[in-house]
């Protein structure tokens, strides 16, 4: 709640029940981890619904509606609704003139807002997607598929300490990898020498939290010999975790379906499922799923990139369950549809009140303070890029 609303206004209650959804996914993960290696105690690892706000806690972020907590996402009115747009990368900002078909001399956000005000939501979102930008429409148009879709593959041989090859970046995938590591998996993080995980350049504490105790290798994906090394590493894995559009790895000759058919479980996290080529980040995908709050004069994001940790938890539960049987699986995790499931859960009746200079929320269970986000302490320092290359390729 502390991360939802305007900076000078009250915290807002999220639609649906994202915290309850997160708790259920954590419980499912713990049950699967315990089934594989004995008891797994969430509390012993400090794991609870607080994981949804850990990035904000470490980075010192707070609510900034109608901007996201991190500032790279904003909502703006259109002729028939709202456009939500993420511009987190310099390349995204450079695409604004193409988006609005005009020269941008000043604030690019204001230029987009002026343009959006003259266009229908559907047209604005379609043009943004055409240019490879992460955008969402409000009101949302819920689709009909589960957040996690499973496809069975070939027989696999379970190992006591499964090898997880982590090809992901930012938050959702690394959160999944982090949880699998806590459950006894050996995790090897793979990064491109030309494009390291962008989270490395954010708060070090957050990167350390998700990657401490993981091995790190770097490869040049433009070098055929390094692509061969990547294929060999994937071939040795019990589970591969990736969060790119399928065509990205296909361009390297790597097809998830082929590896699942050979007995490797593959967990794919994408914005809208493997059938979609559109990109998305945690804030815009959350809005597309219905996780936003209209406040009369604006449309305000809920939480900090909320679709990211929700998808990470859903992926972790599905991955832990996929390590149990002797059959490999292709696990298709859609951030949008996971967030839709969280938004669709019945919301608890709650009223926000101000008392003694503090914000409180009143529910059927009583009066509770609105607490700031909190984070666990990292167990160590994450490995430097490529620190474990010599271990894998002597």
C-alpha atoms as a printed R data frame, in Angstrom:
    type eleno elety resid chain resno       x       y       z
1   ATOM     1    CA   UNK     A     1   0.000   0.000   0.000
2   ATOM     2    CA   UNK     A     2   2.773   2.413   0.863
3   ATOM     3    CA   UNK     A     3   3.909   2.276  -2.780
4   ATOM     4    CA   UNK     A     4   0.493   3.051  -4.317
5   ATOM     5    CA   UNK     A     5  -0.942   6.539  -4.685
6   ATOM     6    CA   UNK     A     6   0.210  10.109  -5.092
7   ATOM     7    CA   UNK     A     7   3.266  11.366  -3.200
8   ATOM     8    CA   UNK     A     8   1.177  13.981  -1.384
9   ATOM     9    CA   UNK     A     9  -1.885  11.784  -0.885
10  ATOM    10    CA   UNK     A    10  -2.950   8.702   1.039
11  ATOM    11    CA   UNK     A    11  -1.700   5.222   0.240
12  ATOM    12    CA   UNK     A    12  -4.196   3.304  -1.872
13  ATOM    13    CA   UNK     A    13  -5.594  -0.192  -1.558
14  ATOM    14    CA   UNK     A    14  -4.749  -2.321  -4.593
15  ATOM    15    CA   UNK     A    15  -7.538  -3.926  -6.601
16  ATOM    16    CA   UNK     A    16  -7.799  -7.680  -6.282
17  ATOM    17    CA   UNK     A    17  -5.465  -9.394  -3.838
18  ATOM    18    CA   UNK     A    18  -1.864  -9.372  -5.095
19  ATOM    19    CA   UNK     A    19  -0.431 -10.014  -1.619
20  ATOM    20    CA   UNK     A    20  -2.671 -13.049  -1.138
21  ATOM    21    CA   UNK     A    21  -1.666 -14.319  -4.575
22  ATOM    22    CA   UNK     A    22   2.005 -13.899  -3.655
23  ATOM    23    CA   UNK     A    23   1.493 -15.782  -0.391
24  ATOM    24    CA   UNK     A    24  -0.139 -18.680  -2.237
25  ATOM    25    CA   UNK     A    25   2.710 -18.905  -4.750
26  ATOM    26    CA   UNK     A    26   5.282 -18.853  -1.946
27  ATOM    27    CA   UNK     A    27   3.417 -21.639  -0.166
28  ATOM    28    CA   UNK     A    28   3.306 -23.699  -3.364
29  ATOM    29    CA   UNK     A    29   7.033 -23.142  -3.887
30  ATOM    30    CA   UNK     A    30   7.834 -24.203  -0.326
31  ATOM    31    CA   UNK     A    31   5.707 -27.342  -0.646
32  ATOM    32    CA   UNK     A    32   7.480 -28.384  -3.851
33  ATOM    33    CA   UNK     A    33  10.914 -27.601  -2.405
34  ATOM    34    CA   UNK     A    34  10.098 -29.673   0.671
35  ATOM    35    CA   UNK     A    35   8.883 -32.578  -1.460
36  ATOM    36    CA   UNK     A    36  12.234 -32.661  -3.262
37  ATOM    37    CA   UNK     A    37  14.706 -32.192  -0.416
38  ATOM    38    CA   UNK     A    38  12.888 -32.214   2.917
39  ATOM    39    CA   UNK     A    39  11.377 -29.361   4.902
40  ATOM    40    CA   UNK     A    40  11.680 -25.852   3.499
41  ATOM    41    CA   UNK     A    41  10.887 -23.106   5.990
42  ATOM    42    CA   UNK     A    42   9.829 -19.824   4.377
43  ATOM    43    CA   UNK     A    43  10.214 -17.947   7.661
44  ATOM    44    CA   UNK     A    44  13.777 -19.192   8.117
45  ATOM    45    CA   UNK     A    45  14.661 -17.469   4.853
46  ATOM    46    CA   UNK     A    46  12.642 -14.345   5.667
47  ATOM    47    CA   UNK     A    47  10.288 -15.042   2.785
48  ATOM    48    CA   UNK     A    48   6.827 -13.527   2.866
49  ATOM    49    CA   UNK     A    49   4.776 -11.070   0.840
50  ATOM    50    CA   UNK     A    50   7.351  -8.396   1.633
51  ATOM    51    CA   UNK     A    51   9.273  -9.619  -1.434
52  ATOM    52    CA   UNK     A    52   6.856  -7.538  -3.522
53  ATOM    53    CA   UNK     A    53   8.439  -4.338  -2.200
54  ATOM    54    CA   UNK     A    54  12.082  -5.320  -1.766
55  ATOM    55    CA   UNK     A    55  13.405  -3.348  -4.725
56  ATOM    56    CA   UNK     A    56  11.674  -0.203  -3.508
57  ATOM    57    CA   UNK     A    57  12.955  -0.741   0.026
58  ATOM    58    CA   UNK     A    58  16.560  -1.102  -1.095
59  ATOM    59    CA   UNK     A    59  16.399   1.726  -3.643
60  ATOM    60    CA   UNK     A    60  14.515   4.082  -1.324
61  ATOM    61    CA   UNK     A    61  11.541   4.382  -3.678
62  ATOM    62    CA   UNK     A    62   8.073   5.523  -2.712
63  ATOM    63    CA   UNK     A    63   4.748   6.239  -4.398
64  ATOM    64    CA   UNK     A    64   4.825   8.845  -7.169
65  ATOM    65    CA   UNK     A    65   1.506   8.408  -8.981
66  ATOM    66    CA   UNK     A    66   0.744   8.918 -11.812
67  ATOM    67    CA   UNK     A    67   4.403   8.016 -12.320
68  ATOM    68    CA   UNK     A    68   5.773   4.661 -11.227
69  ATOM    69    CA   UNK     A    69   7.900   4.395  -8.107
70  ATOM    70    CA   UNK     A    70  11.006   4.173 -10.272
71  ATOM    71    CA   UNK     A    71   9.878   6.999 -12.569
72  ATOM    72    CA   UNK     A    72  10.244   5.171 -15.902
73  ATOM    73    CA   UNK     A    73   6.509   4.521 -16.347
74  ATOM    74    CA   UNK     A    74   3.647   7.009 -16.530
75  ATOM    75    CA   UNK     A    75  -0.046   7.073 -17.299
76  ATOM    76    CA   UNK     A    76  -1.668   9.717 -19.495
77  ATOM    77    CA   UNK     A    77  -5.223  10.258 -20.761
78  ATOM    78    CA   UNK     A    78  -6.263   9.458 -24.311
79  ATOM    79    CA   UNK     A    79  -9.473  10.326 -26.145
80  ATOM    80    CA   UNK     A    80 -11.216   7.254 -24.715
81  ATOM    81    CA   UNK     A    81  -9.172   5.999 -21.774
82  ATOM    82    CA   UNK     A    82  -5.569   5.927 -20.623
83  ATOM    83    CA   UNK     A    83  -2.190   5.030 -22.047
84  ATOM    84    CA   UNK     A    84   0.462   3.546 -19.798
85  ATOM    85    CA   UNK     A    85   3.982   3.816 -21.216
86  ATOM    86    CA   UNK     A    86   7.393   2.658 -19.989
87  ATOM    87    CA   UNK     A    87  10.546   4.422 -21.193
88  ATOM    88    CA   UNK     A    88  13.265   2.895 -18.987
89  ATOM    89    CA   UNK     A    89  16.125   2.834 -21.502
90  ATOM    90    CA   UNK     A    90  17.886   5.587 -23.462
91  ATOM    91    CA   UNK     A    91  16.844   3.803 -26.668
92  ATOM    92    CA   UNK     A    92  13.199   4.121 -25.609
93  ATOM    93    CA   UNK     A    93  13.509   7.878 -25.154
94  ATOM    94    CA   UNK     A    94  15.093   8.093 -28.599
95  ATOM    95    CA   UNK     A    95  11.990   6.430 -30.067
96  ATOM    96    CA   UNK     A    96   9.607   9.146 -28.836
97  ATOM    97    CA   UNK     A    97   9.850  11.286 -32.018
98  ATOM    98    CA   UNK     A    98   8.945   8.210 -34.084
99  ATOM    99    CA   UNK     A    99   6.078   7.415 -31.726
100 ATOM   100    CA   UNK     A   100   4.466  10.841 -31.976
101 ATOM   101    CA   UNK     A   101   5.712  11.547 -35.526
102 ATOM   102    CA   UNK     A   102   7.130  14.913 -34.546
103 ATOM   103    CA   UNK     A   103  10.349  16.542 -33.434
104 ATOM   104    CA   UNK     A   104  10.766  16.596 -29.645
105 ATOM   105    CA   UNK     A   105  12.505  19.754 -28.464
106 ATOM   106    CA   UNK     A   106  11.728  19.588 -24.748
107 ATOM   107    CA   UNK     A   107  10.377  17.083 -22.218
108 ATOM   108    CA   UNK     A   108   9.683  13.796 -24.050
109 ATOM   109    CA   UNK     A   109   7.075  12.783 -21.476
110 ATOM   110    CA   UNK     A   110   5.089  15.956 -22.059
111 ATOM   111    CA   UNK     A   111   5.353  15.431 -25.799
112 ATOM   112    CA   UNK     A   112   3.899  11.922 -25.445
113 ATOM   113    CA   UNK     A   113   1.139  13.181 -23.138
114 ATOM   114    CA   UNK     A   114   0.143  15.872 -25.651
115 ATOM   115    CA   UNK     A   115   0.112  13.299 -28.446
116 ATOM   116    CA   UNK     A   116  -1.854  10.706 -26.453
117 ATOM   117    CA   UNK     A   117  -4.543  13.258 -25.617
118 ATOM   118    CA   UNK     A   118  -5.481  13.375 -29.318
119 ATOM   119    CA   UNK     A   119  -5.497   9.614 -29.985
120 ATOM   120    CA   UNK     A   120  -7.669   6.626 -29.054
121 ATOM   121    CA   UNK     A   121  -6.056   4.267 -26.558
122 ATOM   122    CA   UNK     A   122  -5.975   1.311 -28.929
123 ATOM   123    CA   UNK     A   123  -4.205   3.277 -31.642
124 ATOM   124    CA   UNK     A   124  -1.652   4.678 -29.190
125 ATOM   125    CA   UNK     A   125  -0.829   1.264 -27.729
126 ATOM   126    CA   UNK     A   126  -0.639  -0.367 -31.160
127 ATOM   127    CA   UNK     A   127   1.813   2.259 -32.427
128 ATOM   128    CA   UNK     A   128   3.970   1.935 -29.307
129 ATOM   129    CA   UNK     A   129   4.100  -1.845 -29.702
130 ATOM   130    CA   UNK     A   130   4.944  -1.481 -33.395
131 ATOM   131    CA   UNK     A   131   8.015   0.525 -32.375
132 ATOM   132    CA   UNK     A   132   9.057  -1.986 -29.711
133 ATOM   133    CA   UNK     A   133   7.945   0.126 -26.751
134 ATOM   134    CA   UNK     A   134   6.268  -1.239 -23.625
135 ATOM   135    CA   UNK     A   135   2.732   0.137 -23.455
136 ATOM   136    CA   UNK     A   136  -0.622  -0.773 -21.942
137 ATOM   137    CA   UNK     A   137  -4.253   0.282 -22.270
138 ATOM   138    CA   UNK     A   138  -6.795   1.271 -19.637
139 ATOM   139    CA   UNK     A   139  -9.528   0.153 -19.229
140 ATOM   140    CA   UNK     A   140  -7.888  -3.267 -19.420
141 ATOM   141    CA   UNK     A   141  -9.178  -5.949 -21.753
142 ATOM   142    CA   UNK     A   142  -8.690  -9.213 -19.841
143 ATOM   143    CA   UNK     A   143  -7.622 -12.173 -21.936
144 ATOM   144    CA   UNK     A   144  -8.353 -15.774 -21.199
145 ATOM   145    CA   UNK     A   145  -5.410 -18.009 -20.420
146 ATOM   146    CA   UNK     A   146  -3.760 -19.164 -17.190
147 ATOM   147    CA   UNK     A   147  -0.747 -17.333 -15.877
148 ATOM   148    CA   UNK     A   148   1.301 -20.528 -16.178
149 ATOM   149    CA   UNK     A   149   0.859 -22.991 -19.057
150 ATOM   150    CA   UNK     A   150   2.633 -26.369 -18.966
151 ATOM   151    CA   UNK     A   151   3.639 -28.622 -21.858
152 ATOM   152    CA   UNK     A   152   5.043 -32.073 -21.112
153 ATOM   153    CA   UNK     A   153   8.290 -33.193 -22.721
154 ATOM   154    CA   UNK     A   154  10.669 -36.133 -22.634
155 ATOM   155    CA   UNK     A   155  11.858 -38.244 -19.721
156 ATOM   156    CA   UNK     A   156  14.436 -36.612 -17.468
157 ATOM   157    CA   UNK     A   157  16.702 -37.904 -14.723
158 ATOM   158    CA   UNK     A   158  16.244 -35.898 -11.490
159 ATOM   159    CA   UNK     A   159  19.426 -34.968  -9.612
160 ATOM   160    CA   UNK     A   160  19.873 -34.261  -5.919
161 ATOM   161    CA   UNK     A   161  21.255 -30.804  -6.717
162 ATOM   162    CA   UNK     A   162  19.698 -29.649  -9.991
163 ATOM   163    CA   UNK     A   163  21.689 -27.366 -12.278
164 ATOM   164    CA   UNK     A   164  19.754 -24.211 -13.194
165 ATOM   165    CA   UNK     A   165  21.032 -22.103 -16.093
166 ATOM   166    CA   UNK     A   166  19.694 -18.574 -15.607
167 ATOM   167    CA   UNK     A   167  19.512 -16.492 -18.784
168 ATOM   168    CA   UNK     A   168  17.268 -13.824 -17.251
169 ATOM   169    CA   UNK     A   169  17.785 -10.259 -16.060
170 ATOM   170    CA   UNK     A   170  16.184  -7.493 -13.988
171 ATOM   171    CA   UNK     A   171  13.657  -8.903 -11.462
172 ATOM   172    CA   UNK     A   172  11.119 -11.620 -12.330
173 ATOM   173    CA   UNK     A   173  13.571 -14.239 -13.581
174 ATOM   174    CA   UNK     A   174  16.296 -13.489 -11.024
175 ATOM   175    CA   UNK     A   175  13.725 -13.744  -8.212
176 ATOM   176    CA   UNK     A   176  12.799 -17.200  -9.494
177 ATOM   177    CA   UNK     A   177  16.477 -18.187  -9.730
178 ATOM   178    CA   UNK     A   178  17.105 -16.824  -6.230
179 ATOM   179    CA   UNK     A   179  14.337 -18.951  -4.738
180 ATOM   180    CA   UNK     A   180  15.549 -22.059  -6.570
181 ATOM   181    CA   UNK     A   181  19.011 -21.405  -5.167
182 ATOM   182    CA   UNK     A   182  17.602 -21.212  -1.643
183 ATOM   183    CA   UNK     A   183  15.946 -24.574  -2.322
184 ATOM   184    CA   UNK     A   184  19.288 -26.230  -3.031
185 ATOM   185    CA   UNK     A   185  19.756 -25.766  -6.773
186 ATOM   186    CA   UNK     A   186  23.095 -24.845  -8.327
187 ATOM   187    CA   UNK     A   187  22.459 -21.638 -10.272
188 ATOM   188    CA   UNK     A   188  24.691 -20.399 -13.086
189 ATOM   189    CA   UNK     A   189  23.867 -16.921 -14.357
190 ATOM   190    CA   UNK     A   190  24.671 -16.313 -18.014
191 ATOM   191    CA   UNK     A   191  25.131 -12.790 -19.408
192 ATOM   192    CA   UNK     A   192  26.105 -11.412 -22.779
193 ATOM   193    CA   UNK     A   193  29.437  -9.600 -22.801
194 ATOM   194    CA   UNK     A   194  27.748  -6.945 -24.920
195 ATOM   195    CA   UNK     A   195  24.770  -6.486 -22.627
196 ATOM   196    CA   UNK     A   196  25.086  -7.289 -18.950
197 ATOM   197    CA   UNK     A   197  22.044  -7.545 -16.716
198 ATOM   198    CA   UNK     A   198  20.755  -3.980 -16.314
199 ATOM   199    CA   UNK     A   199  20.109  -4.636 -12.626
200 ATOM   200    CA   UNK     A   200  23.887  -4.667 -12.096
201 ATOM   201    CA   UNK     A   201  23.796  -0.905 -12.609
202 ATOM   202    CA   UNK     A   202  21.050  -0.341 -10.047
203 ATOM   203    CA   UNK     A   203  21.272  -0.615  -6.253
204 ATOM   204    CA   UNK     A   204  23.990  -3.146  -5.421
205 ATOM   205    CA   UNK     A   205  22.045  -4.458  -2.446
206 ATOM   206    CA   UNK     A   206  19.169  -5.553  -4.657
207 ATOM   207    CA   UNK     A   207  21.424  -7.320  -7.141
208 ATOM   208    CA   UNK     A   208  23.308  -9.017  -4.313
209 ATOM   209    CA   UNK     A   209  20.042 -10.134  -2.709
210 ATOM   210    CA   UNK     A   210  18.964 -12.004  -5.843
211 ATOM   211    CA   UNK     A   211  22.341 -13.276  -7.072
212 ATOM   212    CA   UNK     A   212  24.586 -13.980  -4.073
213 ATOM   213    CA   UNK     A   213  25.915 -17.577  -4.135
214 ATOM   214    CA   UNK     A   214  25.183 -17.932  -7.866
215 ATOM   215    CA   UNK     A   215  27.952 -18.581 -10.365
216 ATOM   216    CA   UNK     A   216  28.474 -16.041 -13.156
217 ATOM   217    CA   UNK     A   217  29.574 -16.667 -16.732
218 ATOM   218    CA   UNK     A   218  29.703 -14.260 -19.659
219 ATOM   219    CA   UNK     A   219  29.597 -15.134 -23.341
220 ATOM   220    CA   UNK     A   220  29.807 -13.214 -26.592
221 ATOM   221    CA   UNK     A   221  26.622 -14.189 -28.405
222 ATOM   222    CA   UNK     A   222  28.112 -12.916 -31.676
223 ATOM   223    CA   UNK     A   223  30.981 -15.417 -31.392
224 ATOM   224    CA   UNK     A   224  30.106 -18.879 -32.780
225 ATOM   225    CA   UNK     A   225  32.427 -20.592 -30.300
226 ATOM   226    CA   UNK     A   226  30.694 -18.886 -27.382
227 ATOM   227    CA   UNK     A   227  27.273 -19.786 -28.783
228 ATOM   228    CA   UNK     A   228  28.509 -23.395 -28.877
229 ATOM   229    CA   UNK     A   229  29.529 -23.082 -25.215
230 ATOM   230    CA   UNK     A   230  26.074 -21.763 -24.386
231 ATOM   231    CA   UNK     A   231  24.447 -24.733 -26.110
232 ATOM   232    CA   UNK     A   232  26.696 -27.120 -24.203
233 ATOM   233    CA   UNK     A   233  25.821 -25.465 -20.898
234 ATOM   234    CA   UNK     A   234  22.107 -25.611 -21.656
235 ATOM   235    CA   UNK     A   235  22.509 -29.272 -22.579
236 ATOM   236    CA   UNK     A   236  23.913 -30.002 -19.115
237 ATOM   237    CA   UNK     A   237  21.141 -28.167 -17.282
238 ATOM   238    CA   UNK     A   238  18.246 -29.714 -15.424
239 ATOM   239    CA   UNK     A   239  16.314 -26.470 -15.836
240 ATOM   240    CA   UNK     A   240  16.807 -23.414 -18.027
241 ATOM   241    CA   UNK     A   241  15.303 -20.113 -16.985
242 ATOM   242    CA   UNK     A   242  14.893 -17.413 -19.641
243 ATOM   243    CA   UNK     A   243  12.929 -14.191 -19.977
244 ATOM   244    CA   UNK     A   244  13.406 -13.103 -23.573
245 ATOM   245    CA   UNK     A   245  11.090 -13.285 -26.523
246 ATOM   246    CA   UNK     A   246  11.452 -16.740 -28.157
247 ATOM   247    CA   UNK     A   247  12.930 -15.297 -31.359
248 ATOM   248    CA   UNK     A   248  15.942 -13.932 -29.434
249 ATOM   249    CA   UNK     A   249  17.324 -17.395 -28.693
250 ATOM   250    CA   UNK     A   250  16.009 -18.813 -31.955
251 ATOM   251    CA   UNK     A   251  18.364 -16.407 -33.733
252 ATOM   252    CA   UNK     A   252  21.190 -18.328 -32.018
253 ATOM   253    CA   UNK     A   253  19.753 -21.655 -33.118
254 ATOM   254    CA   UNK     A   254  18.427 -22.444 -29.635
255 ATOM   255    CA   UNK     A   255  14.824 -23.641 -29.433
256 ATOM   256    CA   UNK     A   256  13.246 -24.296 -26.063
257 ATOM   257    CA   UNK     A   257  11.030 -27.018 -27.505
258 ATOM   258    CA   UNK     A   258  14.055 -28.993 -28.731
259 ATOM   259    CA   UNK     A   259  15.638 -29.001 -25.285
260 ATOM   260    CA   UNK     A   260  12.393 -29.988 -23.572
261 ATOM   261    CA   UNK     A   261  12.107 -32.847 -26.060
262 ATOM   262    CA   UNK     A   262  15.630 -33.868 -25.005
263 ATOM   263    CA   UNK     A   263  14.727 -33.914 -21.303
264 ATOM   264    CA   UNK     A   264  15.560 -30.410 -20.026
265 ATOM   265    CA   UNK     A   265  12.882 -28.430 -18.234
266 ATOM   266    CA   UNK     A   266  12.543 -24.882 -19.596
267 ATOM   267    CA   UNK     A   267  10.891 -21.997 -17.760
268 ATOM   268    CA   UNK     A   268  10.048 -19.044 -20.010
269 ATOM   269    CA   UNK     A   269   8.915 -15.716 -18.531
270 ATOM   270    CA   UNK     A   270   7.542 -13.207 -21.035
271 ATOM   271    CA   UNK     A   271   5.316 -10.159 -20.931
272 ATOM   272    CA   UNK     A   272   2.283 -11.813 -22.541
273 ATOM   273    CA   UNK     A   273   3.228 -15.437 -23.145
274 ATOM   274    CA   UNK     A   274   5.446 -17.136 -25.709
275 ATOM   275    CA   UNK     A   275   2.954 -16.523 -28.519
276 ATOM   276    CA   UNK     A   276   3.368 -12.740 -28.216
277 ATOM   277    CA   UNK     A   277   6.299 -10.654 -29.468
278 ATOM   278    CA   UNK     A   278   5.404  -7.522 -27.489
279 ATOM   279    CA   UNK     A   279   7.707  -6.447 -24.692
280 ATOM   280    CA   UNK     A   280   6.627  -5.365 -21.245
281 ATOM   281    CA   UNK     A   281   7.978  -4.270 -17.887
282 ATOM   282    CA   UNK     A   282   6.499  -4.709 -14.452
283 ATOM   283    CA   UNK     A   283   4.577  -1.439 -14.271
284 ATOM   284    CA   UNK     A   284   2.969  -1.378 -17.710
285 ATOM   285    CA   UNK     A   285   2.074  -5.069 -17.566
286 ATOM   286    CA   UNK     A   286   0.491  -4.602 -14.135
287 ATOM   287    CA   UNK     A   287  -1.683  -1.807 -15.504
288 ATOM   288    CA   UNK     A   288  -2.693  -3.932 -18.501
289 ATOM   289    CA   UNK     A   289  -3.813  -6.591 -16.024
290 ATOM   290    CA   UNK     A   290  -6.019  -4.194 -14.081
291 ATOM   291    CA   UNK     A   291  -3.618  -3.419 -11.235
292 ATOM   292    CA   UNK     A   292  -4.110   0.355 -11.144
293 ATOM   293    CA   UNK     A   293  -6.394   2.755  -9.288
294 ATOM   294    CA   UNK     A   294  -8.369   5.629 -10.891
295 ATOM   295    CA   UNK     A   295  -8.523   8.525  -8.437
296 ATOM   296    CA   UNK     A   296 -10.850  10.916 -10.249
297 ATOM   297    CA   UNK     A   297  -8.207  13.041 -11.934
298 ATOM   298    CA   UNK     A   298  -5.683  10.402 -12.861
299 ATOM   299    CA   UNK     A   299  -4.808   6.742 -13.089
300 ATOM   300    CA   UNK     A   300  -2.295   5.616 -10.490
301 ATOM   301    CA   UNK     A   301   0.052   2.604 -10.625
302 ATOM   302    CA   UNK     A   302  -0.097  -0.007  -7.876
303 ATOM   303    CA   UNK     A   303   3.126  -1.069  -6.161
304 ATOM   304    CA   UNK     A   304   6.603  -1.076  -7.661
305 ATOM   305    CA   UNK     A   305   6.700  -2.899 -11.018
306 ATOM   306    CA   UNK     A   306   4.236  -5.303  -9.422
307 ATOM   307    CA   UNK     A   307   3.940  -7.742 -12.325
308 ATOM   308    CA   UNK     A   308   7.648  -8.554 -11.999
309 ATOM   309    CA   UNK     A   309   7.725 -10.100  -8.515
310 ATOM   310    CA   UNK     A   310   4.298 -11.687  -9.009
311 ATOM   311    CA   UNK     A   311   5.571 -13.438 -12.147
312 ATOM   312    CA   UNK     A   312   8.818 -14.360 -10.416
313 ATOM   313    CA   UNK     A   313   6.937 -16.068  -7.601
314 ATOM   314    CA   UNK     A   314   4.622 -17.873 -10.022
315 ATOM   315    CA   UNK     A   315   7.633 -19.030 -12.034
316 ATOM   316    CA   UNK     A   316   9.448 -20.225  -8.906
317 ATOM   317    CA   UNK     A   317   6.479 -22.312  -7.777
318 ATOM   318    CA   UNK     A   318   6.078 -23.836 -11.241
319 ATOM   319    CA   UNK     A   319   9.826 -24.457 -11.570
320 ATOM   320    CA   UNK     A   320  10.074 -26.146  -8.173
321 ATOM   321    CA   UNK     A   321   7.126 -28.364  -9.075
322 ATOM   322    CA   UNK     A   322   8.669 -29.151 -12.479
323 ATOM   323    CA   UNK     A   323  11.813 -30.499 -10.793
324 ATOM   324    CA   UNK     A   324   9.823 -33.253  -9.068
325 ATOM   325    CA   UNK     A   325   8.622 -35.577 -11.875
326 ATOM   326    CA   UNK     A   326  10.737 -37.596 -14.303
327 ATOM   327    CA   UNK     A   327   9.255 -35.717 -17.231
328 ATOM   328    CA   UNK     A   328  10.660 -32.438 -18.551
329 ATOM   329    CA   UNK     A   329   8.296 -29.507 -18.968
330 ATOM   330    CA   UNK     A   330   8.047 -26.315 -20.962
331 ATOM   331    CA   UNK     A   331   6.717 -23.784 -18.455
332 ATOM   332    CA   UNK     A   332   5.217 -20.719 -20.150
333 ATOM   333    CA   UNK     A   333   4.836 -17.912 -17.592
334 ATOM   334    CA   UNK     A   334   2.974 -14.826 -18.812
335 ATOM   335    CA   UNK     A   335   3.484 -11.774 -16.615
336 ATOM   336    CA   UNK     A   336   0.213 -10.297 -17.866
337 ATOM   337    CA   UNK     A   337  -1.875 -13.336 -17.074
338 ATOM   338    CA   UNK     A   338  -0.235 -13.913 -13.697
339 ATOM   339    CA   UNK     A   339  -1.035 -10.299 -12.796
340 ATOM   340    CA   UNK     A   340  -4.590 -10.756 -14.092
341 ATOM   341    CA   UNK     A   341  -5.020 -13.706 -11.732
342 ATOM   342    CA   UNK     A   342  -3.833 -11.560  -8.842
343 ATOM   343    CA   UNK     A   343  -6.143  -8.709  -9.861
344 ATOM   344    CA   UNK     A   344  -9.122 -11.037 -10.235
345 ATOM   345    CA   UNK     A   345  -8.938 -12.444  -6.712
346 ATOM   346    CA   UNK     A   346 -11.600 -11.062  -4.348
347 ATOM   347    CA   UNK     A   347 -10.352  -7.935  -2.614
348 ATOM   348    CA   UNK     A   348 -10.580  -7.485   1.132
349 ATOM   349    CA   UNK     A   349 -12.708  -4.616   2.345
350 ATOM   350    CA   UNK     A   350 -10.365  -1.918   3.619
351 ATOM   351    CA   UNK     A   351 -10.488   1.750   4.585
352 ATOM   352    CA   UNK     A   352  -7.453   4.013   4.799
353 ATOM   353    CA   UNK     A   353  -7.460   6.530   7.654
354 ATOM   354    CA   UNK     A   354  -5.057   9.120   9.044
355 ATOM   355    CA   UNK     A   355  -4.339   9.032  12.773
356 ATOM   356    CA   UNK     A   356  -1.618  10.687  14.839
357 ATOM   357    CA   UNK     A   357   0.238  11.724  11.704
358 ATOM   358    CA   UNK     A   358   0.375   8.166  10.338
359 ATOM   359    CA   UNK     A   359  -1.578   6.204   7.744
360 ATOM   360    CA   UNK     A   360  -3.590   3.193   8.873
361 ATOM   361    CA   UNK     A   361  -5.773   0.658   7.091
362 ATOM   362    CA   UNK     A   362  -8.893  -0.727   8.721
363 ATOM   363    CA   UNK     A   363 -10.000  -4.230   7.707
364 ATOM   364    CA   UNK     A   364 -12.205  -6.955   9.149
365 ATOM   365    CA   UNK     A   365  -9.235  -8.104  11.230
366 ATOM   366    CA   UNK     A   366  -8.680  -4.701  12.835
367 ATOM   367    CA   UNK     A   367  -6.599  -1.555  12.436
368 ATOM   368    CA   UNK     A   368  -3.129  -1.948  10.933
369 ATOM   369    CA   UNK     A   369  -0.375   0.587  10.208
370 ATOM   370    CA   UNK     A   370   0.590   1.124   6.576
371 ATOM   371    CA   UNK     A   371   4.186  -0.018   6.755
372 ATOM   372    CA   UNK     A   372   6.964   1.065   4.398
373 ATOM   373    CA   UNK     A   373   8.482  -1.569   2.118
374 ATOM   374    CA   UNK     A   374  11.141  -3.774   3.655
375 ATOM   375    CA   UNK     A   375  13.828  -6.061   2.326
376 ATOM   376    CA   UNK     A   376  15.860  -9.013   3.494
377 ATOM   377    CA   UNK     A   377  19.613  -8.699   3.854
378 ATOM   378    CA   UNK     A   378  21.690 -10.255   1.079
379 ATOM   379    CA   UNK     A   379  23.491 -13.441   2.085
380 ATOM   380    CA   UNK     A   380  26.632 -12.218   0.379
381 ATOM   381    CA   UNK     A   381  27.987 -10.331  -2.622
382 ATOM   382    CA   UNK     A   382  27.066 -11.319  -6.158
383 ATOM   383    CA   UNK     A   383  29.854 -12.627  -8.375
384 ATOM   384    CA   UNK     A   384  31.473 -10.267 -10.844
385 ATOM   385    CA   UNK     A   385  30.556 -10.803 -14.513
386 ATOM   386    CA   UNK     A   386  32.319 -13.874 -15.861
387 ATOM   387    CA   UNK     A   387  33.940 -14.752 -12.545
388 ATOM   388    CA   UNK     A   388  33.261 -18.451 -13.115
389 ATOM   389    CA   UNK     A   389  34.201 -18.695 -16.788
390 ATOM   390    CA   UNK     A   390  37.456 -20.555 -15.948
391 ATOM   391    CA   UNK     A   391  35.507 -23.129 -13.945
392 ATOM   392    CA   UNK     A   392  33.293 -23.969 -16.916
393 ATOM   393    CA   UNK     A   393  35.671 -23.489 -19.851
394 ATOM   394    CA   UNK     A   394  39.293 -24.213 -19.061
